[in-house]
XYZ file of C-alpha atoms in Angstrom:
668
model
C -143.067 125.296 136.101
C -146.674 125.494 134.932
C -148.914 122.654 135.988
C -150.299 122.118 132.468
C -148.066 122.194 129.381
C -149.660 122.375 125.932
C -147.252 121.820 123.032
C -148.937 122.014 119.651
C -146.128 123.249 117.360
C -145.028 119.973 115.890
C -146.776 116.983 117.395
C -149.750 117.204 119.786
C -148.265 116.920 123.312
C -149.988 117.536 126.648
C -148.353 117.187 130.073
C -149.988 117.564 133.483
C -147.682 117.811 136.502
C -144.876 116.468 134.305
C -146.824 113.387 133.180
C -147.734 113.042 129.509
C -151.454 112.682 128.776
C -152.180 110.380 125.837
C -155.515 108.646 126.232
C -158.002 111.238 124.981
C -160.321 108.500 123.698
C -161.292 110.462 120.560
C -159.748 113.021 118.231
C -162.698 115.329 118.891
C -161.719 115.509 122.562
C -158.221 116.524 121.475
C -159.649 118.964 118.961
C -161.875 120.490 121.637
C -158.851 121.104 123.879
C -156.935 122.580 120.962
C -159.800 124.841 119.877
C -160.599 126.175 123.362
C -157.020 126.591 124.629
C -155.936 128.582 121.572
C -158.787 131.041 122.231
C -158.972 131.380 126.036
C -160.382 134.900 125.773
C -163.644 133.596 124.266
C -166.707 131.841 125.629
C -168.313 129.615 122.989
C -171.962 128.639 122.994
C -172.653 124.937 123.356
C -174.608 124.924 120.095
C -171.624 126.379 118.194
C -169.271 123.737 119.589
C -171.746 120.932 118.937
C -172.155 122.025 115.316
C -168.401 122.520 114.844
C -167.381 119.048 116.024
C -170.479 116.968 115.198
C -172.040 118.670 112.156
C -173.726 115.508 110.909
C -175.554 114.908 114.187
C -178.803 116.464 115.357
C -178.395 119.412 117.711
C -179.464 117.249 120.660
C -177.018 114.443 119.836
C -174.279 116.978 119.189
C -174.794 118.555 122.600
C -174.780 115.122 124.241
C -171.471 114.352 122.528
C -170.124 117.710 123.677
C -171.205 116.998 127.252
C -169.372 113.660 127.209
C -166.225 115.210 125.690
C -166.169 117.961 128.328
C -166.542 115.305 131.019
C -163.616 113.408 129.499
C -161.422 116.540 129.470
C -162.251 117.276 133.107
C -161.295 113.719 134.082
C -158.003 113.892 132.202
C -157.136 117.427 133.328
C -158.702 117.971 136.768
C -159.061 121.389 138.378
C -156.288 122.866 140.484
C -158.929 123.695 143.078
C -162.595 124.624 143.279
C -161.850 128.232 142.304
C -159.709 127.486 139.241
C -161.215 124.858 136.939
C -159.643 124.090 133.584
C -162.893 124.980 131.828
C -165.514 127.554 132.738
C -168.754 125.804 131.872
C -172.361 126.861 132.297
C -175.633 125.912 130.645
C -175.000 128.145 127.642
C -171.233 128.479 127.119
C -167.821 126.843 127.472
C -164.526 128.691 127.893
C -160.917 127.741 128.595
C -159.888 129.313 131.899
C -157.049 131.816 131.396
C -156.426 131.762 135.165
C -155.499 128.062 135.070
C -151.776 127.410 135.594
C -150.818 126.542 132.041
C -148.345 127.350 129.293
C -148.984 126.974 125.572
C -146.187 127.104 122.999
C -148.477 128.750 120.403
C -149.219 131.701 122.699
C -145.542 132.020 123.633
C -144.495 131.823 119.968
C -146.773 134.713 119.027
C -145.805 136.766 122.079
C -142.078 136.488 121.324
C -142.597 137.360 117.668
C -144.489 140.508 118.616
C -141.778 141.440 121.126
C -139.160 141.156 118.358
C -137.435 138.147 119.960
C -137.359 136.293 116.676
C -134.726 133.660 117.411
C -136.416 132.664 120.683
C -139.830 132.517 119.000
C -138.639 130.415 116.065
C -136.909 127.981 118.398
C -140.421 127.069 119.567
C -141.655 126.398 116.037
C -140.771 122.706 115.812
C -143.226 122.057 113.000
C -146.727 122.819 111.769
C -149.618 123.041 114.191
C -150.295 119.521 115.549
C -148.683 117.712 112.611
C -150.555 114.579 111.650
C -153.631 115.473 113.684
C -157.061 115.139 112.067
C -160.586 115.312 113.475
C -163.887 113.761 112.453
C -165.452 117.058 111.401
C -164.853 118.869 108.115
C -166.044 122.108 109.730
C -163.363 121.805 112.411
C -160.782 120.833 109.785
C -161.504 124.085 107.912
C -160.788 126.113 111.059
C -157.742 123.984 111.867
C -156.300 124.397 108.357
C -156.553 128.196 108.580
C -154.829 128.201 111.981
C -152.062 125.933 110.698
C -151.512 128.114 107.612
C -151.500 131.275 109.715
C -148.823 129.990 112.110
C -146.776 128.587 109.232
C -146.816 131.985 107.541
C -145.819 133.706 110.789
C -142.826 131.362 111.038
C -141.773 131.995 107.420
C -142.108 135.767 107.858
C -140.189 135.592 111.137
C -137.334 133.657 109.508
C -137.281 136.133 106.637
C -136.896 139.012 109.096
C -134.282 137.096 111.076
C -132.177 136.471 107.940
C -132.427 140.182 107.155
C -131.161 141.009 110.654
C -128.214 138.624 110.343
C -127.278 140.030 106.923
C -127.413 143.590 108.299
C -125.142 142.479 111.168
C -122.771 140.825 108.642
C -123.364 137.455 110.327
C -123.441 135.529 107.052
C -123.169 132.117 108.687
C -126.217 132.822 110.835
C -128.049 134.256 107.820
C -127.310 131.073 105.832
C -128.574 128.877 108.671
C -131.904 130.689 109.002
C -132.342 131.024 105.221
C -132.026 127.244 104.831
C -134.597 126.725 107.547
C -136.890 129.200 105.807
C -136.621 127.207 102.579
C -137.458 124.001 104.441
C -140.786 125.627 105.342
C -141.324 127.456 102.041
C -139.240 125.765 99.302
C -140.839 127.798 96.493
C -140.430 131.190 98.129
C -137.987 133.143 96.004
C -137.242 135.611 98.795
C -135.718 132.748 100.768
C -133.656 131.610 97.776
C -132.368 135.142 97.212
C -131.476 135.519 100.886
C -129.557 132.229 100.864
C -127.768 133.164 97.637
C -126.741 136.483 99.173
C -125.584 134.921 102.450
C -123.478 132.319 100.629
C -121.944 134.846 98.240
C -121.048 137.388 100.912
C -119.774 134.582 103.130
C -117.239 133.631 100.444
C -119.015 130.731 98.734
C -119.808 132.237 95.345
C -120.047 128.875 93.586
C -122.468 127.602 96.244
C -124.540 130.754 95.741
C -124.815 130.180 91.993
C -125.624 126.508 92.591
C -128.468 127.648 94.810
C -129.789 129.736 91.928
C -129.848 126.630 89.727
C -131.658 124.729 92.472
C -134.243 127.516 92.619
C -134.757 127.331 88.830
C -135.274 123.561 88.887
C -137.771 123.691 91.774
C -139.867 126.417 90.211
C -139.940 124.700 86.844
C -140.723 121.237 88.218
C -143.386 122.236 90.721
C -144.910 125.432 89.346
C -143.858 125.549 85.708
C -142.522 129.121 85.981
C -139.213 130.951 85.600
C -137.499 132.795 88.471
C -138.472 136.409 89.041
C -136.401 139.126 87.401
C -135.006 140.154 90.789
C -133.660 136.623 91.360
C -132.057 136.480 87.905
C -130.485 139.911 88.400
C -129.017 138.854 91.751
C -127.465 135.754 90.131
C -125.892 137.934 87.428
C -124.420 140.307 90.018
C -122.927 137.399 91.952
C -121.576 135.848 88.758
C -119.955 139.169 87.801
C -118.353 139.537 91.251
C -120.294 142.671 92.274
C -120.161 141.633 95.928
C -119.215 144.997 97.428
C -122.225 146.614 95.748
C -124.471 143.841 97.091
C -123.111 144.261 100.617
C -123.666 148.014 100.500
C -127.251 147.492 99.341
C -128.238 145.377 102.363
C -130.897 147.376 104.260
C -130.111 148.324 107.814
C -132.540 147.728 110.677
C -135.808 149.566 110.221
C -136.949 152.245 112.609
C -140.203 151.605 114.456
C -143.196 152.755 112.443
C -145.937 154.765 114.116
C -149.577 155.489 113.475
C -150.264 158.854 111.811
C -152.841 160.387 114.177
C -153.654 163.405 111.992
C -154.326 161.257 108.944
C -156.690 158.967 110.841
C -158.626 161.842 112.441
C -159.512 163.085 108.977
C -161.381 159.811 108.336
C -163.582 159.584 111.408
C -166.131 161.737 113.169
C -164.985 163.653 116.248
C -165.977 162.301 119.628
C -169.416 163.516 120.714
C -169.303 166.713 122.712
C -170.705 165.087 125.815
C -169.776 162.803 128.622
C -170.402 159.104 127.980
C -171.779 156.923 130.750
C -171.482 153.255 131.577
C -168.853 152.540 128.918
C -165.801 151.828 131.086
C -166.252 148.070 131.228
C -167.256 147.444 127.565
C -164.559 149.888 126.437
C -161.845 148.010 128.323
C -163.164 144.655 127.060
C -163.046 145.763 123.426
C -159.591 147.329 123.811
C -158.230 144.154 125.398
C -159.611 142.008 122.562
C -158.167 144.350 119.915
C -154.777 144.830 121.584
C -154.242 141.076 121.761
C -151.418 140.076 119.447
C -153.361 137.136 118.103
C -157.022 136.096 118.213
C -159.699 137.374 118.038
C -159.259 138.893 114.591
C -162.944 139.833 114.283
C -164.595 141.712 117.182
C -168.272 142.696 117.272
C -170.254 145.044 119.519
C -173.978 144.378 119.169
C -177.132 145.821 120.691
C -180.414 147.599 120.077
C -180.505 150.873 118.134
C -179.651 153.911 120.232
C -177.648 151.911 122.760
C -174.368 153.681 121.890
C -172.440 151.208 119.709
C -170.986 153.852 117.395
C -169.962 156.117 120.287
C -168.234 153.184 121.967
C -166.362 152.280 118.767
C -165.294 155.913 118.458
C -163.972 155.826 122.031
C -161.996 152.670 121.295
C -160.435 154.208 118.182
C -159.432 157.304 120.131
C -157.761 155.094 122.723
C -155.329 153.910 120.061
C -154.955 157.409 118.632
C -154.196 158.937 122.025
C -151.642 156.181 122.609
C -150.010 156.751 119.235
C -146.481 156.985 120.622
C -146.734 153.835 122.717
C -149.037 151.911 120.413
C -147.255 149.571 118.031
C -150.231 147.215 117.608
C -151.810 149.170 114.729
C -150.008 151.259 112.147
C -153.210 152.568 110.595
C -156.948 152.860 111.294
C -159.832 152.941 108.824
C -163.542 153.563 109.407
C -166.379 152.544 107.084
C -170.047 153.093 107.896
C -173.177 151.702 106.289
C -175.309 154.176 108.226
C -177.264 156.601 106.053
C -179.476 158.175 108.710
C -179.483 158.955 112.396
C -181.893 160.203 115.015
C -181.411 163.838 116.045
C -183.276 164.991 119.130
C -185.986 167.488 118.196
C -185.594 166.897 114.463
C -186.323 163.186 114.116
C -184.572 160.934 111.600
C -182.000 162.847 109.550
C -179.609 161.883 106.751
C -175.976 161.547 107.778
C -175.043 163.242 104.473
C -172.316 160.657 104.003
C -171.732 158.939 100.666
C -173.419 155.574 100.406
C -171.066 152.646 100.248
C -173.034 151.353 97.299
C -175.268 153.874 95.603
C -177.392 151.139 93.994
C -177.698 149.020 97.118
C -177.950 150.316 100.684
C -176.442 147.086 101.989
C -172.697 147.048 102.413
C -171.217 144.748 99.756
C -167.721 143.371 99.375
C -166.598 145.539 96.482
C -167.820 148.810 97.986
C -166.073 147.922 101.255
C -162.812 147.188 99.437
C -163.072 150.464 97.498
C -163.601 152.472 100.693
C -160.698 150.810 102.492
C -158.282 151.172 99.591
C -159.149 154.867 99.368
C -158.255 155.257 103.057
C -155.290 152.922 103.466
C -153.389 152.841 100.159
C -150.302 155.090 100.077
C -150.132 155.208 96.301
C -151.954 154.083 93.164
C -154.068 150.963 93.479
C -156.242 148.882 91.106
C -159.673 150.364 90.408
C -161.339 148.130 87.826
C -160.561 144.471 88.552
C -162.254 143.136 91.703
C -159.720 140.367 92.369
C -156.796 142.739 91.888
C -158.350 145.173 94.381
C -158.980 142.388 96.884
C -155.371 141.179 96.718
C -154.000 144.728 96.900
C -155.984 145.416 100.084
C -154.896 142.075 101.542
C -151.248 142.974 100.984
C -151.683 146.419 102.580
C -153.362 144.976 105.675
C -150.711 142.266 105.928
C -147.735 144.599 105.646
C -149.257 147.370 107.787
C -151.321 145.916 110.669
C -154.447 148.059 110.886
C -157.656 148.415 112.849
C -160.702 148.598 110.579
C -164.058 149.693 112.016
C -167.183 148.625 110.127
C -170.017 150.590 111.682
C -173.711 149.642 111.470
C -173.516 146.272 109.769
C -177.259 145.890 110.103
C -178.585 142.909 108.169
C -178.008 139.179 107.969
C -177.239 139.556 104.263
C -174.549 142.130 105.081
C -172.583 140.017 107.500
C -173.063 136.739 105.626
C -171.566 138.348 102.543
C -168.780 140.220 104.295
C -167.496 137.794 106.930
C -165.608 135.565 104.446
C -163.864 138.671 103.090
C -163.016 139.952 106.582
C -161.541 136.580 107.514
C -159.369 136.742 104.387
C -158.210 140.298 105.093
C -157.502 139.857 108.815
C -154.295 138.628 110.493
C -152.467 140.641 111.673
C -155.048 143.388 111.025
C -158.268 143.332 113.049
C -161.876 144.337 112.403
C -164.282 145.973 114.872
C -167.912 145.577 113.794
C -170.932 147.349 115.279
C -174.267 145.718 114.525
C -177.814 145.157 115.737
C -177.437 141.504 114.759
C -175.624 139.242 117.205
C -172.737 137.309 115.648
C -172.287 135.022 118.653
C -172.910 131.911 116.541
C -169.835 132.716 114.423
C -167.117 130.744 116.221
C -164.270 133.107 115.279
C -165.992 136.374 116.245
C -165.550 137.853 119.718
C -168.978 139.270 120.619
C -169.785 141.913 123.201
C -173.470 142.624 123.744
C -174.257 146.181 124.860
C -177.213 146.250 127.210
C -179.033 149.270 128.567
C -177.411 151.518 131.142
C -177.879 150.214 134.681
C -179.984 152.410 136.932
C -177.135 154.385 138.632
C -175.529 155.249 135.268
C -178.895 156.029 133.650
C -179.867 158.449 136.424
C -176.427 160.076 136.361
C -176.854 160.421 132.584
C -180.267 162.067 133.096
C -178.821 164.594 135.546
C -175.987 165.400 133.160
C -178.274 165.803 130.132
C -180.792 167.898 132.092
C -177.982 170.308 132.914
C -176.420 170.204 129.437
C -179.765 170.746 127.660
C -180.904 173.369 130.155
C -184.106 171.541 131.152
C -185.082 173.771 134.078
C -187.978 171.581 135.214
C -185.579 168.717 135.866
C -182.617 170.617 137.243
C -184.386 171.018 140.579
C -186.586 167.913 140.391
C -186.784 165.368 143.176
C -184.884 162.109 142.739
C -188.191 160.264 142.570
C -188.832 161.940 139.201
C -185.612 160.544 137.751
C -186.429 157.162 139.209
C -189.840 157.271 137.515
C -188.240 158.175 134.180
C -185.925 155.202 134.464
C -188.694 152.839 135.533
C -190.767 153.895 132.527
C -188.118 154.104 129.820
C -185.200 152.002 130.996
C -181.562 152.700 130.202
C -181.520 153.204 126.440
C -179.484 156.447 126.044
C -181.373 157.516 122.920
C -184.752 157.086 124.598
C -183.559 159.044 127.633
C -182.237 161.885 125.479
C -185.521 162.049 123.582
C -187.463 162.295 126.840
C -185.329 165.202 128.032
C -185.718 166.921 124.677
C -189.506 166.757 125.060
C -189.222 168.102 128.610
C -188.402 171.547 127.192
C -192.030 171.990 126.138
C -194.067 169.352 127.977
C -194.410 168.373 131.637
C -192.408 165.248 132.365
C -195.496 163.485 133.696
C -197.306 164.001 130.409
C -194.328 162.657 128.459
C -194.110 159.529 130.572
C -197.841 159.001 130.297
C -197.531 159.299 126.504
C -194.803 156.687 126.479
C -197.012 154.345 128.471
C -200.292 154.877 126.658
C -200.279 156.957 123.487
C -198.703 157.312 120.078
C -197.498 160.876 120.241
C -195.998 161.791 116.866
C -192.581 162.792 118.144
C -192.363 159.784 120.414
C -193.388 157.752 117.382
C -190.175 158.993 115.742
C -188.251 157.160 118.421
C -190.277 154.004 117.883
C -189.599 154.165 114.163
C -185.896 154.673 114.663
C -185.345 151.971 117.258
C -187.880 149.338 116.217
C -188.909 149.770 112.600
C -185.655 148.530 111.114
C -185.656 145.573 113.501
C -189.225 144.731 112.398
C -188.111 144.696 108.764
C -185.445 142.112 109.607
C -187.910 139.635 111.098
C -189.178 136.580 109.261
C -192.864 135.644 109.338
C -192.236 133.379 112.335
C -190.281 136.137 114.071
C -193.171 138.581 113.604
C -195.703 136.045 114.880
C -193.705 135.594 118.062
C -192.951 139.313 118.443
C -196.592 140.454 118.344
C -197.559 137.733 120.833
C -195.063 138.813 123.490
C -197.323 141.338 125.312
C -199.647 138.449 126.183
C -196.795 136.510 127.787
C -194.359 139.219 128.936
C -192.433 136.754 131.101
C -193.346 133.457 129.440
C -191.723 130.057 129.248
C -190.835 128.361 125.979
C -194.093 126.401 126.033
C -196.175 129.499 126.809
C -194.591 131.441 123.965
C -195.538 128.543 121.725
C -199.168 128.824 122.802
C -199.162 132.595 122.334
C -197.513 132.545 118.904
C -198.821 129.295 117.460
C -195.249 128.217 116.705
C -193.714 124.894 117.661
C -190.341 123.184 118.009
C -187.559 124.408 115.732
C -189.749 127.209 114.308
C -190.246 128.622 117.792
C -186.585 128.173 118.743
C -185.503 129.909 115.545
C -187.886 132.825 116.167
C -186.615 133.207 119.744
C -183.000 133.212 118.567
C -183.818 135.846 115.941
C -185.464 138.126 118.522
C -182.563 137.589 120.910
C -180.062 138.448 118.186
C -181.871 141.759 117.637
C -182.045 142.496 121.395
C -185.857 142.431 121.261
C -186.202 139.671 123.853
C -184.046 138.623 126.807
C -183.679 135.426 128.777
C -184.996 135.973 132.280
C -184.547 134.074 135.509
C -185.369 130.412 135.747
C -188.535 129.307 137.469
C -189.147 125.662 138.371
C -186.297 124.691 136.045
C -187.658 126.674 133.087
C -186.100 129.675 131.372
C -188.414 132.663 130.982
C -188.291 135.283 128.256
C -189.049 138.933 128.857
C -189.386 142.178 126.915
C -188.762 145.746 127.950
C -191.700 148.014 128.756
C -190.807 150.323 125.864
C -190.897 147.331 123.504
C -194.238 146.269 124.923
C -195.635 149.769 124.402
C -194.448 149.777 120.819
C -196.093 146.419 120.169
C -199.442 147.303 121.757
C -199.769 150.768 120.241
C -198.044 150.483 116.881
C -197.478 147.064 115.335
C -200.780 145.312 116.015
C -202.952 148.239 114.876
C -201.084 149.217 111.708
C -203.495 149.856 108.852
C -203.069 150.229 105.146
C -203.353 153.885 104.065
C -206.962 154.848 103.326
C -208.413 151.503 104.403
C -210.084 150.275 107.544
C -208.887 146.713 106.982
C -206.296 145.691 109.514
C -202.928 144.253 108.682
C -202.543 140.517 109.463
C -200.599 141.327 112.634
C -203.666 142.915 114.250
C -205.940 140.030 113.319
C -203.398 137.485 114.503
C -203.092 139.296 117.829
C -206.818 139.007 118.487
C -206.912 135.343 117.471
C -203.942 134.372 119.602
C -205.295 136.351 122.566
C -208.379 134.131 122.606
C -206.211 130.999 122.497
C -203.931 132.271 125.268
C -206.851 133.177 127.522
C -208.447 129.750 127.111
C -205.144 127.973 127.680
C -204.272 130.037 130.743
C -207.647 129.428 132.374
C -207.613 125.680 131.724
C -203.932 124.797 132.208
C -203.677 122.631 135.309
C -199.932 123.125 135.477
C -200.525 126.763 136.291
C -200.828 125.907 139.994
C -197.164 124.885 140.002
C -195.949 128.325 138.922
C -194.561 130.780 141.429
C -197.167 133.318 142.577
C -195.146 136.286 141.329
C -194.782 134.684 137.914
C -198.496 133.925 137.879
C -199.333 137.557 138.604
C -196.996 138.702 135.842
C -198.687 136.426 133.310
C -202.136 137.500 134.411
C -201.159 141.168 134.176
C -199.927 140.660 130.616
C -203.106 138.907 129.507
C -205.379 141.492 131.162
C -203.392 144.338 129.584
C -203.828 142.747 126.165
C -207.587 142.280 126.779
C -207.939 145.886 127.950
C -206.167 147.125 124.827
């Protein structure tokens, strides 16, 4: 027997070591347990949880309330031992521990349904999710309502399938029993009324069957003001006329297992790149696990800087399900939609993908163009083409009846995902969406986010060796390992940047290329800068740009130092930092004296020093504001650094790093 028992189908019941736990002190503590335990695969940021449960409070008060609620949960449900706490908590995130010895009826209900054990699953459904439970937050209530409706629908659909099984087996008594239970959950569902009418008629109670038809008519008229569907009326006429043998013969037998059509899907997506991929094993397995899960998460996102390999990884994940077509019953179809209109091709620069735009008038991916693309791929027959709402409902029905994996590649802007996420939430369950984006969606509580960082050194160097051989770069095929180490130290592990470097090595000495990356604005290297950074620059607000151009002066700065360098304060500075983090332009570094430090990659620093802050308007010698701001802030930073008494408390290595950044900016 599991140590912790969570029973949420029906009333809210929690038992620890056989003893019922009742005194949660507040409904938000209960809601927190419910929210985290139903999604044990996800780590949620503290800010997301604070906003979800205490939306009316300031962020600081919300986090204090969260801290107290977590403390209360730990007191009520103590750890099994030091290695297996109930909650995995750190300074940034909170996650329910899947390794904890627990059982949850919601997880078991969904597992049994997926396994086809319908009767066992529905025996667990004692009522709606946590009947009678309410929380103090409308934001949480919105999430809770969707979860409750989802599980309710799963139960109704399961009962509908179970009645169909019993009818096919000629177990009319069992069919009647489950049909009545279905109508208790969905009294206005005509499918349930028809199933009960059929079970009663074939079981010998023709008068009871016709009485059920009259009951159906009264309910629909009283509650909805509508007449029964033609199919229901026709069934009543057949029963009235005694056509029972024809009805029995028309009962569908058990369906054969449906499979994904591999050939059809391959026609929709690009082939896998003709090269070996490096460093993808772990993120690939993480994405596959999230997508294979029978329940949450319904929305999965892979985010990271341009050129990091998001599209290639998504392609690998899709091919996993295609290659497992015989054993895979999770998805019956796969669709792929891309908002990408250009790509970087080594030696040729930025090239058009020659793919049709999702919206010819608007490069951003909008809801209607997405629906049109998906209907064209997934619909088996005719579908609506003119009415937006009709198209939306048609796609919803397809994705509900045929669980599918939908890849949305290169969802690049805030406007894109803010517009599309409500639609994706509506279309998901049981279908799932895999999104690739430069923007982090980690603040969306229902999105599983996987950030793709650069290749670690061993993988990056192995990648360099492979590419040198594949591209026939003779100068590198016999080079000493120190050369590859220098390439990595200069460029880092961005696969696109590494490929570009090797492409240049056909015509230039590697030393000259690396020197150009460090110091100059070589035209072809500038292509890489444009591709990786230009689009990110366009996404930044004024505050984001102020902070971005100040980073070379404080390449490993604290929050306060970034404020001095950028001239931003408080929430403006925090918002700018979050924006840069979401675009993978800045990373949180190690803590020093209790303070988090923020760092940028050398390639980013080079781009800032040699491109952004010296941009000029065509034909003019007047600098753009970014260049003037850089000079002004440099003076402020230098004065502050020289006069700040607290500087003596900083670690010597950190001090040297700050000094190096300031001197580099002065030298420039």
